[in-house]
PDB file of C-alpha atoms in Angstrom:
ATOM      1  CA  MET A   1     -37.014  48.023  -5.297  1.00  0.00           C
ATOM      2  CA  THR A   2     -36.511  48.122  -9.063  1.00  0.00           C
ATOM      3  CA  ALA A   3     -36.319  44.870 -11.021  1.00  0.00           C
ATOM      4  CA  THR A   4     -32.955  43.984 -12.491  1.00  0.00           C
ATOM      5  CA  PRO A   5     -32.720  43.853 -16.298  1.00  0.00           C
ATOM      6  CA  VAL A   6     -32.525  40.069 -16.131  1.00  0.00           C
ATOM      7  CA  LYS A   7     -35.690  39.786 -14.011  1.00  0.00           C
ATOM      8  CA  GLU A   8     -37.487  42.362 -16.157  1.00  0.00           C
ATOM      9  CA  ASN A   9     -36.543  40.506 -19.355  1.00  0.00           C
ATOM     10  CA  LYS A  10     -37.853  37.273 -17.874  1.00  0.00           C
ATOM     11  CA  ARG A  11     -41.121  38.985 -16.945  1.00  0.00           C
ATOM     12  CA  ILE A  12     -41.482  40.572 -20.406  1.00  0.00           C
ATOM     13  CA  ALA A  13     -40.867  37.267 -22.202  1.00  0.00           C
ATOM     14  CA  THR A  14     -43.012  35.037 -19.974  1.00  0.00           C
ATOM     15  CA  ASP A  15     -45.893  37.538 -19.892  1.00  0.00           C
ATOM     16  CA  TRP A  16     -45.827  37.777 -23.714  1.00  0.00           C
ATOM     17  CA  PHE A  17     -45.638  33.992 -24.028  1.00  0.00           C
ATOM     18  CA  ASP A  18     -48.613  33.460 -21.706  1.00  0.00           C
ATOM     19  CA  GLN A  19     -50.657  36.249 -23.285  1.00  0.00           C
ATOM     20  CA  VAL A  20     -50.170  35.012 -26.853  1.00  0.00           C
ATOM     21  CA  TRP A  21     -50.385  31.261 -26.395  1.00  0.00           C
ATOM     22  CA  ASN A  22     -52.510  30.657 -23.311  1.00  0.00           C
ATOM     23  CA  LYS A  23     -54.851  33.642 -23.504  1.00  0.00           C
ATOM     24  CA  GLY A  24     -54.924  33.965 -27.304  1.00  0.00           C
ATOM     25  CA  GLU A  25     -54.199  37.717 -27.190  1.00  0.00           C
ATOM     26  CA  PHE A  26     -51.632  38.896 -29.719  1.00  0.00           C
ATOM     27  CA  ASP A  27     -50.617  42.386 -28.561  1.00  0.00           C
ATOM     28  CA  SER A  28     -48.031  43.874 -30.897  1.00  0.00           C
ATOM     29  CA  ASP A  29     -47.303  46.724 -28.436  1.00  0.00           C
ATOM     30  CA  ALA A  30     -44.712  44.484 -26.752  1.00  0.00           C
ATOM     31  CA  LEU A  31     -42.827  44.023 -30.038  1.00  0.00           C
ATOM     32  CA  ALA A  32     -39.881  46.011 -31.364  1.00  0.00           C
ATOM     33  CA  ASP A  33     -39.871  47.391 -34.901  1.00  0.00           C
ATOM     34  CA  GLY A  34     -38.570  44.650 -37.168  1.00  0.00           C
ATOM     35  CA  TYR A  35     -39.743  41.868 -34.833  1.00  0.00           C
ATOM     36  CA  HIS A  36     -39.591  38.455 -36.463  1.00  0.00           C
ATOM     37  CA  VAL A  37     -39.836  34.782 -35.568  1.00  0.00           C
ATOM     38  CA  ILE A  38     -37.773  31.874 -36.792  1.00  0.00           C
ATOM     39  CA  THR A  39     -39.672  28.595 -36.578  1.00  0.00           C
ATOM     40  CA  SER A  40     -38.817  24.928 -36.818  1.00  0.00           C
ATOM     41  CA  MET A  41     -42.024  23.847 -38.515  1.00  0.00           C
ATOM     42  CA  GLY A  42     -40.157  21.830 -41.099  1.00  0.00           C
ATOM     43  CA  SER A  43     -38.749  24.606 -43.260  1.00  0.00           C
ATOM     44  CA  HIS A  44     -37.206  26.972 -40.690  1.00  0.00           C
ATOM     45  CA  ASP A  45     -39.400  29.830 -41.831  1.00  0.00           C
ATOM     46  CA  GLU A  46     -38.794  33.419 -40.799  1.00  0.00           C
ATOM     47  CA  LEU A  47     -42.108  35.147 -40.055  1.00  0.00           C
ATOM     48  CA  THR A  48     -43.110  38.774 -39.562  1.00  0.00           C
ATOM     49  CA  ALA A  49     -45.313  39.729 -36.615  1.00  0.00           C
ATOM     50  CA  GLY A  50     -48.415  39.557 -38.827  1.00  0.00           C
ATOM     51  CA  GLU A  51     -47.481  36.158 -40.224  1.00  0.00           C
ATOM     52  CA  TYR A  52     -46.741  34.847 -36.732  1.00  0.00           C
ATOM     53  CA  GLN A  53     -50.091  36.148 -35.506  1.00  0.00           C
ATOM     54  CA  GLY A  54     -51.710  34.075 -38.264  1.00  0.00           C
ATOM     55  CA  THR A  55     -49.709  31.004 -37.192  1.00  0.00           C
ATOM     56  CA  VAL A  56     -50.814  31.464 -33.579  1.00  0.00           C
ATOM     57  CA  ALA A  57     -54.464  31.771 -34.680  1.00  0.00           C
ATOM     58  CA  HIS A  58     -54.089  28.646 -36.853  1.00  0.00           C
ATOM     59  CA  PHE A  59     -52.801  26.640 -33.862  1.00  0.00           C
ATOM     60  CA  HIS A  60     -55.610  27.940 -31.642  1.00  0.00           C
ATOM     61  CA  ASP A  61     -58.150  26.926 -34.304  1.00  0.00           C
ATOM     62  CA  ALA A  62     -56.598  23.449 -34.551  1.00  0.00           C
ATOM     63  CA  PHE A  63     -56.258  23.036 -30.771  1.00  0.00           C
ATOM     64  CA  PRO A  64     -58.990  25.076 -29.047  1.00  0.00           C
ATOM     65  CA  ASP A  65     -57.735  23.921 -25.630  1.00  0.00           C
ATOM     66  CA  LEU A  66     -54.076  24.605 -26.482  1.00  0.00           C
ATOM     67  CA  HIS A  67     -51.909  25.307 -23.462  1.00  0.00           C
ATOM     68  CA  LYS A  68     -48.197  25.934 -23.125  1.00  0.00           C
ATOM     69  CA  GLU A  69     -46.889  25.231 -19.641  1.00  0.00           C
ATOM     70  CA  ILE A  70     -43.598  26.948 -18.884  1.00  0.00           C
ATOM     71  CA  ASN A  71     -41.286  24.404 -17.271  1.00  0.00           C
ATOM     72  CA  GLU A  72     -38.281  26.717 -17.012  1.00  0.00           C
ATOM     73  CA  ALA A  73     -37.294  30.234 -18.042  1.00  0.00           C
ATOM     74  CA  ILE A  74     -33.665  31.361 -17.967  1.00  0.00           C
ATOM     75  CA  ALA A  75     -32.851  35.023 -18.601  1.00  0.00           C
ATOM     76  CA  THR A  76     -29.768  37.108 -19.389  1.00  0.00           C
ATOM     77  CA  ASP A  77     -29.357  40.819 -20.052  1.00  0.00           C
ATOM     78  CA  ASP A  78     -30.790  40.468 -23.572  1.00  0.00           C
ATOM     79  CA  GLU A  79     -32.300  37.016 -23.967  1.00  0.00           C
ATOM     80  CA  VAL A  80     -34.765  34.627 -22.330  1.00  0.00           C
ATOM     81  CA  VAL A  81     -34.919  30.894 -22.996  1.00  0.00           C
ATOM     82  CA  ILE A  82     -38.288  29.303 -22.238  1.00  0.00           C
ATOM     83  CA  GLN A  83     -38.622  25.527 -22.113  1.00  0.00           C
ATOM     84  CA  TYR A  84     -42.245  24.427 -22.167  1.00  0.00           C
ATOM     85  CA  THR A  85     -44.734  21.636 -22.756  1.00  0.00           C
ATOM     86  CA  LEU A  86     -47.510  22.161 -25.306  1.00  0.00           C
ATOM     87  CA  THR A  87     -50.748  20.234 -24.813  1.00  0.00           C
ATOM     88  CA  GLY A  88     -54.052  20.250 -26.640  1.00  0.00           C
ATOM     89  CA  THR A  89     -56.748  18.303 -28.432  1.00  0.00           C
ATOM     90  CA  HIS A  90     -56.676  18.295 -32.243  1.00  0.00           C
ATOM     91  CA  GLU A  91     -60.187  19.517 -33.121  1.00  0.00           C
ATOM     92  CA  GLY A  92     -59.517  21.633 -36.228  1.00  0.00           C
ATOM     93  CA  ASP A  93     -57.415  21.526 -39.395  1.00  0.00           C
ATOM     94  CA  LEU A  94     -53.673  21.830 -38.790  1.00  0.00           C
ATOM     95  CA  MET A  95     -51.505  22.415 -41.848  1.00  0.00           C
ATOM     96  CA  GLU A  96     -54.057  20.545 -44.000  1.00  0.00           C
ATOM     97  CA  ILE A  97     -54.323  17.697 -41.469  1.00  0.00           C
ATOM     98  CA  PRO A  98     -58.013  17.146 -40.683  1.00  0.00           C
ATOM     99  CA  PRO A  99     -59.058  16.926 -37.026  1.00  0.00           C
ATOM    100  CA  THR A 100     -58.180  13.637 -35.359  1.00  0.00           C
ATOM    101  CA  GLY A 101     -59.540  14.282 -31.871  1.00  0.00           C
ATOM    102  CA  ASN A 102     -56.162  13.125 -30.545  1.00  0.00           C
ATOM    103  CA  GLU A 103     -54.641  14.689 -27.473  1.00  0.00           C
ATOM    104  CA  VAL A 104     -51.069  15.855 -28.005  1.00  0.00           C
ATOM    105  CA  GLU A 105     -48.150  16.730 -25.770  1.00  0.00           C
ATOM    106  CA  ILE A 106     -44.805  17.945 -27.074  1.00  0.00           C
ATOM    107  CA  GLU A 107     -41.732  19.640 -25.649  1.00  0.00           C
ATOM    108  CA  ALA A 108     -40.339  22.843 -27.099  1.00  0.00           C
ATOM    109  CA  VAL A 109     -37.976  25.753 -26.527  1.00  0.00           C
ATOM    110  CA  ASP A 110     -38.562  29.426 -27.317  1.00  0.00           C
ATOM    111  CA  ILE A 111     -35.607  31.834 -27.336  1.00  0.00           C
ATOM    112  CA  VAL A 112     -36.709  35.447 -26.956  1.00  0.00           C
ATOM    113  CA  ASP A 113     -34.373  38.369 -27.724  1.00  0.00           C
ATOM    114  CA  ILE A 114     -35.140  41.562 -25.772  1.00  0.00           C
ATOM    115  CA  GLU A 115     -34.037  45.030 -26.889  1.00  0.00           C
ATOM    116  CA  ASN A 116     -35.025  48.194 -24.976  1.00  0.00           C
ATOM    117  CA  ASP A 117     -37.745  46.310 -23.048  1.00  0.00           C
ATOM    118  CA  GLU A 118     -39.330  45.065 -26.297  1.00  0.00           C
ATOM    119  CA  ILE A 119     -39.315  41.661 -27.931  1.00  0.00           C
ATOM    120  CA  ALA A 120     -37.113  41.866 -31.010  1.00  0.00           C
ATOM    121  CA  ARG A 121     -36.959  38.254 -32.148  1.00  0.00           C
ATOM    122  CA  GLU A 122     -38.090  34.768 -31.234  1.00  0.00           C
ATOM    123  CA  VAL A 123     -36.653  31.448 -32.286  1.00  0.00           C
ATOM    124  CA  PHE A 124     -38.630  28.378 -31.429  1.00  0.00           C
ATOM    125  CA  VAL A 125     -37.832  24.735 -31.820  1.00  0.00           C
ATOM    126  CA  ALA A 126     -40.458  22.099 -31.130  1.00  0.00           C
ATOM    127  CA  ASP A 127     -40.662  18.345 -31.489  1.00  0.00           C
ATOM    128  CA  PHE A 128     -42.935  18.435 -34.538  1.00  0.00           C
ATOM    129  CA  LEU A 129     -42.093  14.826 -35.438  1.00  0.00           C
ATOM    130  CA  ARG A 130     -43.635  13.767 -32.111  1.00  0.00           C
ATOM    131  CA  LEU A 131     -46.656  15.969 -32.906  1.00  0.00           C
ATOM    132  CA  MET A 132     -47.088  14.286 -36.308  1.00  0.00           C
ATOM    133  CA  ARG A 133     -46.814  10.867 -34.661  1.00  0.00           C
ATOM    134  CA  GLN A 134     -49.448  11.790 -32.077  1.00  0.00           C
ATOM    135  CA  LEU A 135     -51.712  12.966 -34.896  1.00  0.00           C
ATOM    136  CA  GLU A 136     -51.055   9.612 -36.618  1.00  0.00           C
ATOM    137  CA  VAL A 137     -49.668  11.299 -39.728  1.00  0.00           C
ATOM    138  CA  VAL A 138     -46.357   9.401 -39.499  1.00  0.00           C
ATOM    139  CA  GLU A 139     -45.273   6.290 -37.612  1.00  0.00           C
TER     140      GLU A 139
END
């Protein structure tokens, strides 16, 4: 039995998500030409695949035990919405914030656009204010 486009899109997006964030393997073969990411890290940056790979590496350096647990994934014919919980221990510099040793836990959403079985775009929104509070940068 062949997977429906919706099920296949969900598999593509969740496999990519797990591979990049939980296994630390950034495989650009899953990405469409022109892939980009829109982030909510304070300035709503738009990143290329290479820039995003650097961001992922930066987070893994800051949180060596970083884990993103998928709480829910909802798919359509061309999009997958992943709601997840990020956890980790702050053991390296993060955006010029020295290591605190604090454990963090934040909620976030990643919206993944799929075109021709490839990831074309991601938009992610995370509770970075909560992260900064847990790192004791803001009250």
